[in-house]
PDB file of C-alpha atoms and ligand atoms in Angstrom:
ATOM      1  CA  MET A  13      -2.482 -12.549 -29.881  1.00 72.00           C
ATOM      2  CA  GLN A  14      -2.681 -15.928 -28.120  1.00 72.00           C
ATOM      3  CA  LEU A  15      -6.328 -16.651 -27.164  1.00 90.00           C
ATOM      4  CA  ASP A  16      -6.071 -20.390 -27.759  1.00 96.00           C
ATOM      5  CA  LEU A  17      -7.272 -22.307 -24.677  1.00 98.00           C
ATOM      6  CA  THR A  18      -6.655 -25.817 -26.005  1.00 97.00           C
ATOM      7  CA  GLU A  19      -5.665 -28.153 -23.124  1.00 95.00           C
ATOM      8  CA  ARG A  20      -7.115 -25.725 -20.575  1.00 98.00           C
ATOM      9  CA  VAL A  21      -9.940 -26.792 -18.262  1.00 98.00           C
ATOM     10  CA  ALA A  22     -12.499 -24.284 -16.975  1.00 99.00           C
ATOM     11  CA  LEU A  23     -15.201 -24.309 -14.325  1.00 99.00           C
ATOM     12  CA  VAL A  24     -17.935 -21.726 -14.919  1.00 99.00           C
ATOM     13  CA  THR A  25     -20.490 -21.252 -12.148  1.00 99.00           C
ATOM     14  CA  GLY A  26     -24.038 -20.352 -13.137  1.00 98.00           C
ATOM     15  CA  ALA A  27     -23.418 -21.421 -16.723  1.00 98.00           C
ATOM     16  CA  SER A  28     -26.936 -22.606 -17.540  1.00 98.00           C
ATOM     17  CA  ARG A  29     -28.230 -19.166 -18.548  1.00 98.00           C
ATOM     18  CA  GLY A  30     -27.265 -15.564 -19.327  1.00 98.00           C
ATOM     19  CA  ILE A  31     -23.678 -14.393 -19.004  1.00 98.00           C
ATOM     20  CA  GLY A  32     -22.355 -17.716 -17.663  1.00 98.00           C
ATOM     21  CA  ARG A  33     -23.827 -19.612 -20.600  1.00 98.00           C
ATOM     22  CA  ALA A  34     -22.121 -17.259 -23.090  1.00 98.00           C
ATOM     23  CA  ILE A  35     -18.839 -17.606 -21.175  1.00 99.00           C
ATOM     24  CA  ALA A  36     -18.992 -21.422 -21.219  1.00 98.00           C
ATOM     25  CA  LEU A  37     -19.669 -21.437 -24.975  1.00 98.00           C
ATOM     26  CA  ALA A  38     -16.885 -18.921 -25.679  1.00 98.00           C
ATOM     27  CA  LEU A  39     -14.289 -20.740 -23.561  1.00 98.00           C
ATOM     28  CA  ALA A  40     -15.194 -24.001 -25.314  1.00 98.00           C
ATOM     29  CA  ALA A  41     -14.993 -22.316 -28.731  1.00 98.00           C
ATOM     30  CA  SER A  42     -11.436 -21.296 -27.790  1.00 98.00           C
ATOM     31  CA  GLY A  43     -10.582 -24.914 -27.006  1.00 98.00           C
ATOM     32  CA  ALA A  44     -11.134 -25.289 -23.258  1.00 98.00           C
ATOM     33  CA  ALA A  45     -12.962 -28.209 -21.658  1.00 98.00           C
ATOM     34  CA  VAL A  46     -15.746 -26.734 -19.536  1.00 98.00           C
ATOM     35  CA  VAL A  47     -17.553 -27.793 -16.371  1.00 98.00           C
ATOM     36  CA  VAL A  48     -20.985 -26.155 -16.733  1.00 98.00           C
ATOM     37  CA  ASN A  49     -22.319 -25.536 -13.221  1.00 98.00           C
ATOM     38  CA  TYR A  50     -25.989 -24.814 -12.609  1.00 98.00           C
ATOM     39  CA  ARG A  51     -28.265 -24.674  -9.591  1.00 98.00           C
ATOM     40  CA  GLY A  52     -31.778 -25.431 -10.855  1.00 98.00           C
ATOM     41  CA  SER A  53     -31.922 -25.164 -14.661  1.00 98.00           C
ATOM     42  CA  GLU A  54     -30.867 -28.703 -15.547  1.00 98.00           C
ATOM     43  CA  SER A  55     -32.192 -28.823 -19.107  1.00 98.00           C
ATOM     44  CA  ALA A  56     -30.681 -25.419 -19.930  1.00 98.00           C
ATOM     45  CA  ALA A  57     -27.301 -26.630 -18.623  1.00 98.00           C
ATOM     46  CA  ASN A  58     -27.606 -29.830 -20.669  1.00 98.00           C
ATOM     47  CA  ASP A  59     -28.335 -27.703 -23.760  1.00 98.00           C
ATOM     48  CA  VAL A  60     -25.075 -25.797 -23.203  1.00 98.00           C
ATOM     49  CA  VAL A  61     -23.151 -29.072 -22.913  1.00 98.00           C
ATOM     50  CA  GLU A  62     -24.843 -30.444 -26.030  1.00 98.00           C
ATOM     51  CA  GLN A  63     -24.009 -27.316 -28.027  1.00 98.00           C
ATOM     52  CA  ILE A  64     -20.363 -27.577 -26.981  1.00 98.00           C
ATOM     53  CA  THR A  65     -20.043 -31.298 -27.720  1.00 98.00           C
ATOM     54  CA  GLN A  66     -21.816 -30.936 -31.087  1.00 98.00           C
ATOM     55  CA  GLN A  67     -19.080 -28.491 -32.057  1.00 97.00           C
ATOM     56  CA  GLY A  68     -16.400 -30.993 -31.093  1.00 97.00           C
ATOM     57  CA  GLY A  69     -15.690 -29.576 -27.618  1.00 98.00           C
ATOM     58  CA  ARG A  70     -15.616 -31.195 -24.176  1.00 98.00           C
ATOM     59  CA  ALA A  71     -18.111 -30.250 -21.461  1.00 98.00           C
ATOM     60  CA  LEU A  72     -19.982 -31.628 -18.477  1.00 98.00           C
ATOM     61  CA  ALA A  73     -22.980 -30.257 -16.546  1.00 98.00           C
ATOM     62  CA  VAL A  74     -22.730 -30.379 -12.744  1.00 98.00           C
ATOM     63  CA  GLN A  75     -25.480 -29.324 -10.351  1.00 98.00           C
ATOM     64  CA  ALA A  76     -24.316 -27.448  -7.243  1.00 98.00           C
ATOM     65  CA  ASP A  77     -25.477 -24.539  -5.143  1.00 98.00           C
ATOM     66  CA  ILE A  78     -22.419 -22.280  -4.833  1.00 98.00           C
ATOM     67  CA  ALA A  79     -23.651 -21.004  -1.490  1.00 98.00           C
ATOM     68  CA  ASP A  80     -23.291 -24.529  -0.070  1.00 98.00           C
ATOM     69  CA  GLU A  81     -19.624 -25.303   0.496  1.00 98.00           C
ATOM     70  CA  SER A  82     -20.301 -29.025   0.915  1.00 98.00           C
ATOM     71  CA  SER A  83     -20.782 -29.116  -2.896  1.00 97.00           C
ATOM     72  CA  HIS A  84     -17.442 -27.475  -3.727  1.00 98.00           C
ATOM     73  CA  ASP A  85     -15.148 -30.510  -3.649  1.00 97.00           C
ATOM     74  CA  ALA A  86     -17.407 -32.362  -6.080  1.00 97.00           C
ATOM     75  CA  LEU A  87     -17.303 -29.377  -8.445  1.00 98.00           C
ATOM     76  CA  ILE A  88     -13.500 -29.244  -8.407  1.00 98.00           C
ATOM     77  CA  LYS A  89     -13.318 -33.027  -8.854  1.00 98.00           C
ATOM     78  CA  ALA A  90     -15.655 -32.800 -11.846  1.00 98.00           C
ATOM     79  CA  ALA A  91     -12.865 -30.822 -13.528  1.00 98.00           C
ATOM     80  CA  THR A  92      -9.806 -32.692 -12.253  1.00 98.00           C
ATOM     81  CA  GLY A  93     -11.407 -36.157 -12.390  1.00 98.00           C
ATOM     82  CA  ASN A  94     -12.961 -35.876 -15.848  1.00 98.00           C
ATOM     83  CA  PHE A  95     -10.562 -33.528 -17.607  1.00 98.00           C
ATOM     84  CA  GLY A  96      -7.328 -33.995 -15.624  1.00 98.00           C
ATOM     85  CA  ARG A  97      -6.820 -30.451 -14.281  1.00 98.00           C
ATOM     86  CA  LEU A  98      -8.438 -27.130 -13.426  1.00 98.00           C
ATOM     87  CA  ASP A  99      -6.968 -23.984 -14.969  1.00 98.00           C
ATOM     88  CA  ILE A 100      -9.741 -21.400 -15.078  1.00 99.00           C
ATOM     89  CA  LEU A 101     -12.398 -20.630 -12.462  1.00 99.00           C
ATOM     90  CA  VAL A 102     -15.083 -18.177 -13.521  1.00 99.00           C
ATOM     91  CA  ASN A 103     -17.104 -17.160 -10.464  1.00 99.00           C
ATOM     92  CA  ASN A 104     -20.138 -16.009 -12.397  1.00 98.00           C
ATOM     93  CA  ALA A 105     -23.188 -17.294 -10.476  1.00 98.00           C
ATOM     94  CA  GLY A 106     -25.010 -14.494  -8.726  1.00 98.00           C
ATOM     95  CA  ILE A 107     -28.435 -13.527  -7.439  1.00 98.00           C
ATOM     96  CA  THR A 108     -30.346 -10.392  -6.485  1.00 97.00           C
ATOM     97  CA  ARG A 109     -32.858  -9.799  -3.671  1.00 97.00           C
ATOM     98  CA  ASP A 110     -33.633  -6.136  -4.313  1.00 96.00           C
ATOM     99  CA  THR A 111     -35.417  -3.839  -1.900  1.00 97.00           C
ATOM    100  CA  LEU A 112     -34.634  -0.682   0.031  1.00 98.00           C
ATOM    101  CA  LEU A 113     -32.425  -1.248   3.072  1.00 98.00           C
ATOM    102  CA  LEU A 114     -35.202  -0.093   5.424  1.00 98.00           C
ATOM    103  CA  ARG A 115     -37.321  -3.011   4.172  1.00 98.00           C
ATOM    104  CA  MET A 116     -34.524  -5.527   3.669  1.00 98.00           C
ATOM    105  CA  LYS A 117     -34.789  -8.692   5.729  1.00 98.00           C
ATOM    106  CA  ALA A 118     -31.832 -10.540   7.231  1.00 98.00           C
ATOM    107  CA  ASP A 119     -32.626 -13.391   4.831  1.00 98.00           C
ATOM    108  CA  ASP A 120     -32.247 -11.053   1.830  1.00 98.00           C
ATOM    109  CA  ILE A 121     -28.812 -10.054   3.093  1.00 98.00           C
ATOM    110  CA  ASP A 122     -27.700 -13.591   3.936  1.00 98.00           C
ATOM    111  CA  ALA A 123     -28.856 -15.107   0.650  1.00 98.00           C
ATOM    112  CA  VAL A 124     -27.059 -12.512  -1.471  1.00 98.00           C
ATOM    113  CA  LEU A 125     -23.851 -12.465   0.593  1.00 98.00           C
ATOM    114  CA  ASN A 126     -23.732 -16.273   0.780  1.00 98.00           C
ATOM    115  CA  THR A 127     -24.059 -16.764  -2.988  1.00 98.00           C
ATOM    116  CA  ASN A 128     -22.317 -13.657  -4.312  1.00 98.00           C
ATOM    117  CA  LEU A 129     -19.403 -13.436  -1.859  1.00 99.00           C
ATOM    118  CA  ARG A 130     -18.969 -16.151   0.804  1.00 99.00           C
ATOM    119  CA  GLY A 131     -19.585 -19.051  -1.597  1.00 98.00           C
ATOM    120  CA  ILE A 132     -17.164 -17.551  -4.110  1.00 99.00           C
ATOM    121  CA  MET A 133     -14.458 -17.151  -1.465  1.00 99.00           C
ATOM    122  CA  LEU A 134     -14.731 -20.794  -0.404  1.00 98.00           C
ATOM    123  CA  LEU A 135     -14.985 -22.175  -3.952  1.00 99.00           C
ATOM    124  CA  THR A 136     -11.933 -20.141  -4.952  1.00 99.00           C
ATOM    125  CA  LYS A 137     -10.030 -21.563  -1.987  1.00 98.00           C
ATOM    126  CA  ALA A 138     -10.879 -25.089  -3.169  1.00 98.00           C
ATOM    127  CA  ALA A 139      -9.896 -24.293  -6.778  1.00 98.00           C
ATOM    128  CA  LEU A 140      -6.519 -22.895  -5.743  1.00 98.00           C
ATOM    129  CA  ARG A 141      -5.338 -26.340  -4.605  1.00 98.00           C
ATOM    130  CA  PRO A 142      -5.011 -27.877  -8.113  1.00 98.00           C
ATOM    131  CA  MET A 143      -3.970 -24.517  -9.587  1.00 98.00           C
ATOM    132  CA  THR A 144      -1.148 -24.171  -7.072  1.00 98.00           C
ATOM    133  CA  LYS A 145       0.129 -27.661  -7.929  1.00 97.00           C
ATOM    134  CA  GLN A 146       0.011 -26.825 -11.642  1.00 97.00           C
ATOM    135  CA  ARG A 147       1.619 -23.420 -11.085  1.00 98.00           C
ATOM    136  CA  TRP A 148      -0.894 -21.945 -13.546  1.00 98.00           C
ATOM    137  CA  GLY A 149      -4.328 -20.550 -12.880  1.00 98.00           C
ATOM    138  CA  ARG A 150      -6.896 -17.908 -13.681  1.00 98.00           C
ATOM    139  CA  ILE A 151      -9.551 -16.679 -11.251  1.00 99.00           C
ATOM    140  CA  ILE A 152     -12.144 -14.438 -12.908  1.00 99.00           C
ATOM    141  CA  ASN A 153     -14.763 -12.926 -10.619  1.00 99.00           C
ATOM    142  CA  MET A 154     -18.019 -11.478 -11.941  1.00 99.00           C
ATOM    143  CA  SER A 155     -18.592  -8.321  -9.945  1.00 99.00           C
ATOM    144  CA  SER A 156     -20.806  -5.475 -11.218  1.00 98.00           C
ATOM    145  CA  ILE A 157     -20.712  -1.740 -11.797  1.00 98.00           C
ATOM    146  CA  ILE A 158     -23.088  -1.678  -8.815  1.00 98.00           C
ATOM    147  CA  GLY A 159     -20.075  -2.766  -6.729  1.00 98.00           C
ATOM    148  CA  LEU A 160     -18.347   0.429  -7.890  1.00 98.00           C
ATOM    149  CA  THR A 161     -21.216   2.897  -7.654  1.00 97.00           C
ATOM    150  CA  GLY A 162     -23.741   1.443  -5.194  1.00 98.00           C
ATOM    151  CA  ASN A 163     -27.443   1.448  -6.062  1.00 96.00           C
ATOM    152  CA  ALA A 164     -30.650   2.327  -4.258  1.00 96.00           C
ATOM    153  CA  GLY A 165     -32.523  -0.907  -3.590  1.00 97.00           C
ATOM    154  CA  GLN A 166     -29.417  -3.086  -3.912  1.00 97.00           C
ATOM    155  CA  ALA A 167     -27.433  -2.538  -0.690  1.00 98.00           C
ATOM    156  CA  ASN A 168     -26.960  -6.302  -0.221  1.00 98.00           C
ATOM    157  CA  TYR A 169     -25.888  -6.847  -3.842  1.00 98.00           C
ATOM    158  CA  ALA A 170     -23.622  -3.769  -3.922  1.00 98.00           C
ATOM    159  CA  ALA A 171     -21.900  -4.836  -0.696  1.00 99.00           C
ATOM    160  CA  ALA A 172     -21.263  -8.348  -2.042  1.00 99.00           C
ATOM    161  CA  LYS A 173     -20.007  -7.105  -5.417  1.00 99.00           C
ATOM    162  CA  ALA A 174     -17.739  -4.472  -3.800  1.00 99.00           C
ATOM    163  CA  GLY A 175     -16.448  -7.139  -1.394  1.00 99.00           C
ATOM    164  CA  LEU A 176     -15.561  -9.257  -4.392  1.00 98.00           C
ATOM    165  CA  LEU A 177     -13.216  -6.533  -5.645  1.00 98.00           C
ATOM    166  CA  GLY A 178     -11.186  -6.526  -2.410  1.00 98.00           C
ATOM    167  CA  PHE A 179     -11.224 -10.321  -2.407  1.00 99.00           C
ATOM    168  CA  THR A 180      -9.914 -10.396  -5.990  1.00 99.00           C
ATOM    169  CA  LYS A 181      -6.970  -8.137  -5.168  1.00 99.00           C
ATOM    170  CA  SER A 182      -6.065 -10.165  -2.077  1.00 99.00           C
ATOM    171  CA  VAL A 183      -6.110 -13.439  -4.034  1.00 99.00           C
ATOM    172  CA  ALA A 184      -4.007 -11.784  -6.748  1.00 99.00           C
ATOM    173  CA  LEU A 185      -1.389 -10.789  -4.163  1.00 98.00           C
ATOM    174  CA  GLU A 186      -1.366 -14.144  -2.370  1.00 98.00           C
ATOM    175  CA  MET A 187      -1.144 -16.229  -5.559  1.00 98.00           C
ATOM    176  CA  ALA A 188       1.071 -14.128  -7.849  1.00 98.00           C
ATOM    177  CA  SER A 189       4.184 -16.159  -7.033  1.00 98.00           C
ATOM    178  CA  ARG A 190       2.365 -19.330  -8.172  1.00 98.00           C
ATOM    179  CA  ASN A 191       1.575 -17.901 -11.600  1.00 98.00           C
ATOM    180  CA  ILE A 192      -2.125 -17.600 -10.755  1.00 98.00           C
ATOM    181  CA  THR A 193      -3.857 -14.363 -11.711  1.00 99.00           C
ATOM    182  CA  ALA A 194      -7.116 -13.015 -10.266  1.00 99.00           C
ATOM    183  CA  ASN A 195      -9.182 -10.312 -11.926  1.00 99.00           C
ATOM    184  CA  ALA A 196     -12.697  -8.949 -11.666  1.00 99.00           C
ATOM    185  CA  ILE A 197     -15.107  -7.938 -14.406  1.00 99.00           C
ATOM    186  CA  CYS A 198     -17.766  -5.315 -13.704  1.00 98.00           C
ATOM    187  CA  PRO A 199     -20.526  -5.717 -16.288  1.00 98.00           C
ATOM    188  CA  GLY A 200     -22.853  -2.797 -16.879  1.00 98.00           C
ATOM    189  CA  PHE A 201     -26.442  -3.399 -18.023  1.00 96.00           C
ATOM    190  CA  ILE A 202     -26.372  -6.752 -19.833  1.00 97.00           C
ATOM    191  CA  GLU A 203     -29.470  -8.223 -21.494  1.00 96.00           C
ATOM    192  CA  THR A 204     -30.258 -11.396 -19.483  1.00 95.00           C
ATOM    193  CA  ASP A 205     -33.097 -12.838 -17.377  1.00 93.00           C
ATOM    194  CA  MET A 206     -31.688 -10.904 -14.401  1.00 92.00           C
ATOM    195  CA  THR A 207     -32.204  -7.495 -16.031  1.00 92.00           C
ATOM    196  CA  ALA A 208     -35.405  -8.547 -17.818  1.00 90.00           C
ATOM    197  CA  HIS A 209     -37.040  -9.174 -14.439  1.00 85.00           C
ATOM    198  CA  ALA A 210     -35.614  -6.160 -12.580  1.00 84.00           C
ATOM    199  CA  PHE A 211     -36.236  -3.313 -15.058  1.00 85.00           C
ATOM    200  CA  THR A 212     -39.495  -1.757 -16.216  1.00 89.00           C
ATOM    201  CA  ASP A 213     -39.548  -0.085 -19.662  1.00 91.00           C
ATOM    202  CA  GLU A 214     -39.188   3.284 -17.925  1.00 92.00           C
ATOM    203  CA  LEU A 215     -36.133   2.170 -15.946  1.00 90.00           C
ATOM    204  CA  ARG A 216     -34.596   0.648 -19.087  1.00 93.00           C
ATOM    205  CA  ALA A 217     -34.939   3.940 -20.948  1.00 94.00           C
ATOM    206  CA  ALA A 218     -33.352   5.834 -18.047  1.00 93.00           C
ATOM    207  CA  ALA A 219     -30.505   3.310 -17.863  1.00 93.00           C
ATOM    208  CA  LEU A 220     -29.835   3.550 -21.602  1.00 95.00           C
ATOM    209  CA  GLN A 221     -29.349   7.312 -21.248  1.00 95.00           C
ATOM    210  CA  ARG A 222     -26.318   6.554 -19.099  1.00 95.00           C
ATOM    211  CA  VAL A 223     -24.518   4.377 -21.639  1.00 97.00           C
ATOM    212  CA  PRO A 224     -22.226   6.438 -23.897  1.00 98.00           C
ATOM    213  CA  LEU A 225     -22.027   3.613 -26.463  1.00 98.00           C
ATOM    214  CA  GLY A 226     -25.825   3.857 -26.775  1.00 97.00           C
ATOM    215  CA  ARG A 227     -26.751   0.192 -26.335  1.00 97.00           C
ATOM    216  CA  PHE A 228     -27.051  -2.363 -23.566  1.00 97.00           C
ATOM    217  CA  GLY A 229     -24.417  -5.074 -23.375  1.00 98.00           C
ATOM    218  CA  SER A 230     -24.854  -8.663 -24.490  1.00 98.00           C
ATOM    219  CA  PRO A 231     -23.599 -11.765 -22.675  1.00 98.00           C
ATOM    220  CA  ASP A 232     -21.114 -12.159 -25.547  1.00 98.00           C
ATOM    221  CA  ASP A 233     -19.493  -8.814 -24.607  1.00 98.00           C
ATOM    222  CA  ILE A 234     -18.672 -10.247 -21.177  1.00 98.00           C
ATOM    223  CA  ALA A 235     -17.680 -13.628 -22.611  1.00 98.00           C
ATOM    224  CA  ALA A 236     -15.100 -12.023 -24.918  1.00 98.00           C
ATOM    225  CA  THR A 237     -13.479 -10.223 -21.969  1.00 98.00           C
ATOM    226  CA  THR A 238     -13.462 -13.441 -19.953  1.00 98.00           C
ATOM    227  CA  VAL A 239     -11.738 -15.410 -22.718  1.00 98.00           C
ATOM    228  CA  PHE A 240      -9.102 -12.686 -22.957  1.00 98.00           C
ATOM    229  CA  LEU A 241      -8.452 -12.678 -19.180  1.00 98.00           C
ATOM    230  CA  ALA A 242      -8.288 -16.492 -19.201  1.00 98.00           C
ATOM    231  CA  SER A 243      -5.763 -16.562 -22.012  1.00 98.00           C
ATOM    232  CA  GLU A 244      -1.985 -16.354 -22.221  1.00 97.00           C
ATOM    233  CA  ALA A 245      -2.446 -12.856 -23.709  1.00 97.00           C
ATOM    234  CA  ALA A 246      -3.487 -11.603 -20.242  1.00 98.00           C
ATOM    235  CA  SER A 247      -0.604 -13.204 -18.329  1.00 97.00           C
ATOM    236  CA  TYR A 248       0.687  -9.812 -17.063  1.00 98.00           C
ATOM    237  CA  ILE A 249      -2.714  -8.655 -15.783  1.00 98.00           C
ATOM    238  CA  THR A 250      -3.654  -9.385 -12.186  1.00 99.00           C
ATOM    239  CA  GLY A 251      -5.600  -7.745  -9.357  1.00 98.00           C
ATOM    240  CA  GLN A 252      -7.503  -5.601 -11.832  1.00 98.00           C
ATOM    241  CA  THR A 253     -11.112  -4.520 -12.088  1.00 98.00           C
ATOM    242  CA  LEU A 254     -12.350  -4.187 -15.664  1.00 98.00           C
ATOM    243  CA  ALA A 255     -15.665  -2.443 -16.282  1.00 98.00           C
ATOM    244  CA  VAL A 256     -17.398  -3.747 -19.420  1.00 98.00           C
ATOM    245  CA  ASP A 257     -20.248  -1.298 -19.387  1.00 98.00           C
ATOM    246  CA  GLY A 258     -20.368   0.712 -22.623  1.00 98.00           C
ATOM    247  CA  GLY A 259     -18.727   3.585 -20.760  1.00 98.00           C
ATOM    248  CA  TRP A 260     -21.364   3.920 -17.997  1.00 97.00           C
ATOM    249  CA  THR A 261     -18.828   4.369 -15.173  1.00 97.00           C
ATOM    250  CA  MET A 262     -16.143   6.378 -16.983  1.00 95.00           C
ATOM    251  CA  TYR A 263     -17.322   9.693 -15.562  1.00 86.00           C
TER     252      TYR A 263
HETATM  253  P1  NAP B 324     -29.043 -14.742 -14.642  1.00 68.45           P
HETATM  254  O1  NAP B 324     -29.517 -14.573 -16.038  1.00 68.45           O
HETATM  255  O2  NAP B 324     -29.995 -14.554 -13.523  1.00 68.45           O
HETATM  256  O3  NAP B 324     -28.370 -16.197 -14.512  1.00 68.45           O
HETATM  257  C1  NAP B 324     -27.846 -16.575 -13.268  1.00 68.45           C
HETATM  258  C2  NAP B 324     -27.094 -17.872 -13.392  1.00 68.45           C
HETATM  259  O4  NAP B 324     -26.520 -18.150 -12.105  1.00 68.45           O
HETATM  260  C3  NAP B 324     -27.983 -19.038 -13.744  1.00 68.45           C
HETATM  261  O5  NAP B 324     -27.249 -19.934 -14.559  1.00 68.45           O
HETATM  262  C4  NAP B 324     -28.281 -19.675 -12.372  1.00 68.45           C
HETATM  263  O6  NAP B 324     -28.457 -21.070 -12.449  1.00 68.45           O
HETATM  264  C5  NAP B 324     -26.963 -19.420 -11.665  1.00 68.45           C
HETATM  265  N1  NAP B 324     -27.073 -19.406 -10.199  1.00 68.45           N
HETATM  266  C6  NAP B 324     -27.763 -18.549  -9.403  1.00 68.45           C
HETATM  267  N2  NAP B 324     -27.565 -18.859  -8.116  1.00 68.45           N
HETATM  268  C7  NAP B 324     -26.750 -19.939  -8.090  1.00 68.45           C
HETATM  269  C8  NAP B 324     -26.182 -20.723  -7.057  1.00 68.45           C
HETATM  270  N3  NAP B 324     -26.424 -20.473  -5.765  1.00 68.45           N
HETATM  271  N4  NAP B 324     -25.361 -21.762  -7.395  1.00 68.45           N
HETATM  272  C9  NAP B 324     -25.108 -22.026  -8.686  1.00 68.45           C
HETATM  273  N5  NAP B 324     -25.610 -21.317  -9.715  1.00 68.45           N
HETATM  274  C10 NAP B 324     -26.427 -20.290  -9.416  1.00 68.45           C
HETATM  275  O7  NAP B 324     -27.813 -13.768 -14.332  1.00 68.45           O
HETATM  276  P2  NAP B 324     -26.830 -12.989 -15.329  1.00 68.45           P
HETATM  277  O8  NAP B 324     -27.445 -11.703 -15.685  1.00 68.45           O
HETATM  278  O9  NAP B 324     -26.327 -13.906 -16.390  1.00 68.45           O
HETATM  279  O10 NAP B 324     -25.644 -12.627 -14.307  1.00 68.45           O
HETATM  280  C11 NAP B 324     -24.477 -13.415 -14.187  1.00 68.45           C
HETATM  281  C12 NAP B 324     -23.513 -12.705 -13.242  1.00 68.45           C
HETATM  282  O11 NAP B 324     -23.215 -11.401 -13.748  1.00 68.45           O
HETATM  283  C13 NAP B 324     -24.068 -12.492 -11.831  1.00 68.45           C
HETATM  284  O12 NAP B 324     -23.054 -12.639 -10.875  1.00 68.45           O
HETATM  285  C14 NAP B 324     -24.553 -11.057 -11.867  1.00 68.45           C
HETATM  286  O13 NAP B 324     -24.568 -10.477 -10.601  1.00 68.45           O
HETATM  287  C15 NAP B 324     -23.502 -10.434 -12.765  1.00 68.45           C
HETATM  288  N6  NAP B 324     -23.937  -9.192 -13.399  1.00 68.45           N
HETATM  289  C16 NAP B 324     -24.984  -9.176 -14.274  1.00 68.45           C
HETATM  290  C17 NAP B 324     -25.360  -7.980 -14.860  1.00 68.45           C
HETATM  291  C18 NAP B 324     -26.491  -7.888 -15.853  1.00 68.45           C
HETATM  292  O14 NAP B 324     -26.799  -6.761 -16.284  1.00 68.45           O
HETATM  293  N7  NAP B 324     -27.120  -8.970 -16.242  1.00 68.45           N
HETATM  294  C19 NAP B 324     -24.691  -6.805 -14.544  1.00 68.45           C
HETATM  295  C20 NAP B 324     -23.638  -6.853 -13.643  1.00 68.45           C
HETATM  296  C21 NAP B 324     -23.260  -8.064 -13.094  1.00 68.45           C
HETATM  297  P3  NAP B 324     -29.912 -21.804 -12.469  1.00 68.45           P
HETATM  298  O15 NAP B 324     -30.725 -21.168 -13.532  1.00 68.45           O
HETATM  299  O16 NAP B 324     -29.570 -23.219 -12.761  1.00 68.45           O
HETATM  300  O17 NAP B 324     -30.498 -21.589 -11.118  1.00 68.45           O
END
């Protein structure tokens, strides 16, 4: 199976921590040059770059808030200017602002939709320009099982993540003739800062009951799926939603 990404160039949003960090490291380990985007965690992003370069890879940290479209051109240029092209966009950055809808403020809705959906749509649009010229591209969108099932206390997040699934299919249809694929990953419960902050011990135990494989996921589980979707081995897969959730949503 061909998972070699040598000569490929990737942009991973939110790659300073958690799932994005694991994805950046895994893409680099497969040979890709990686633009490591972060919003606030500069030293964590620099650590990711250092780890990649120490292992002989190519990487660059670039600060940008995905919700702010005025930063998008600079992000794309970081890839094309420094590494000559852009082949793989992993729209991983995401936030939560959890509360019940009856208590949810307009700001909580705007912040989550702007980062988790609107920003991704506009960044993808910008990334498609070099990909279209190259006639090769991979868009990989980090949705969530919450986008499939909904969740009490996460109406804003669920709406954004479900919206991402429709967006992914539309991009897949529009770009198929240019040899650009678009797919979405729906992680289940993955051990990161995001879940560490949101779940009490009681909620964690209840969540674990719902995972047939009997463990929570690790960022590396999502990174492995991302590398596969980015590779030549996945060239006949587009418009798909892949749950990587230990079986949580199978029934
Ligand atoms: P995390 O640990 O909270 O890390 C979030 C990352 O996104 C950080 O690198 C953060 O950068 C970056 N980020 C946040 N807002 C940003 C913005 N506006 N612009 C640029 N970067 C931004 O989250 P995670 O658990 O790794 O989740 C990653 C993705 O997977 C998210 O889209 C999340 O919704 C999705 N997901 C996670 C789980 C899970 O169980 N963890 C499950 C389903 C889906 P800074 O630190 O520099 O601010």
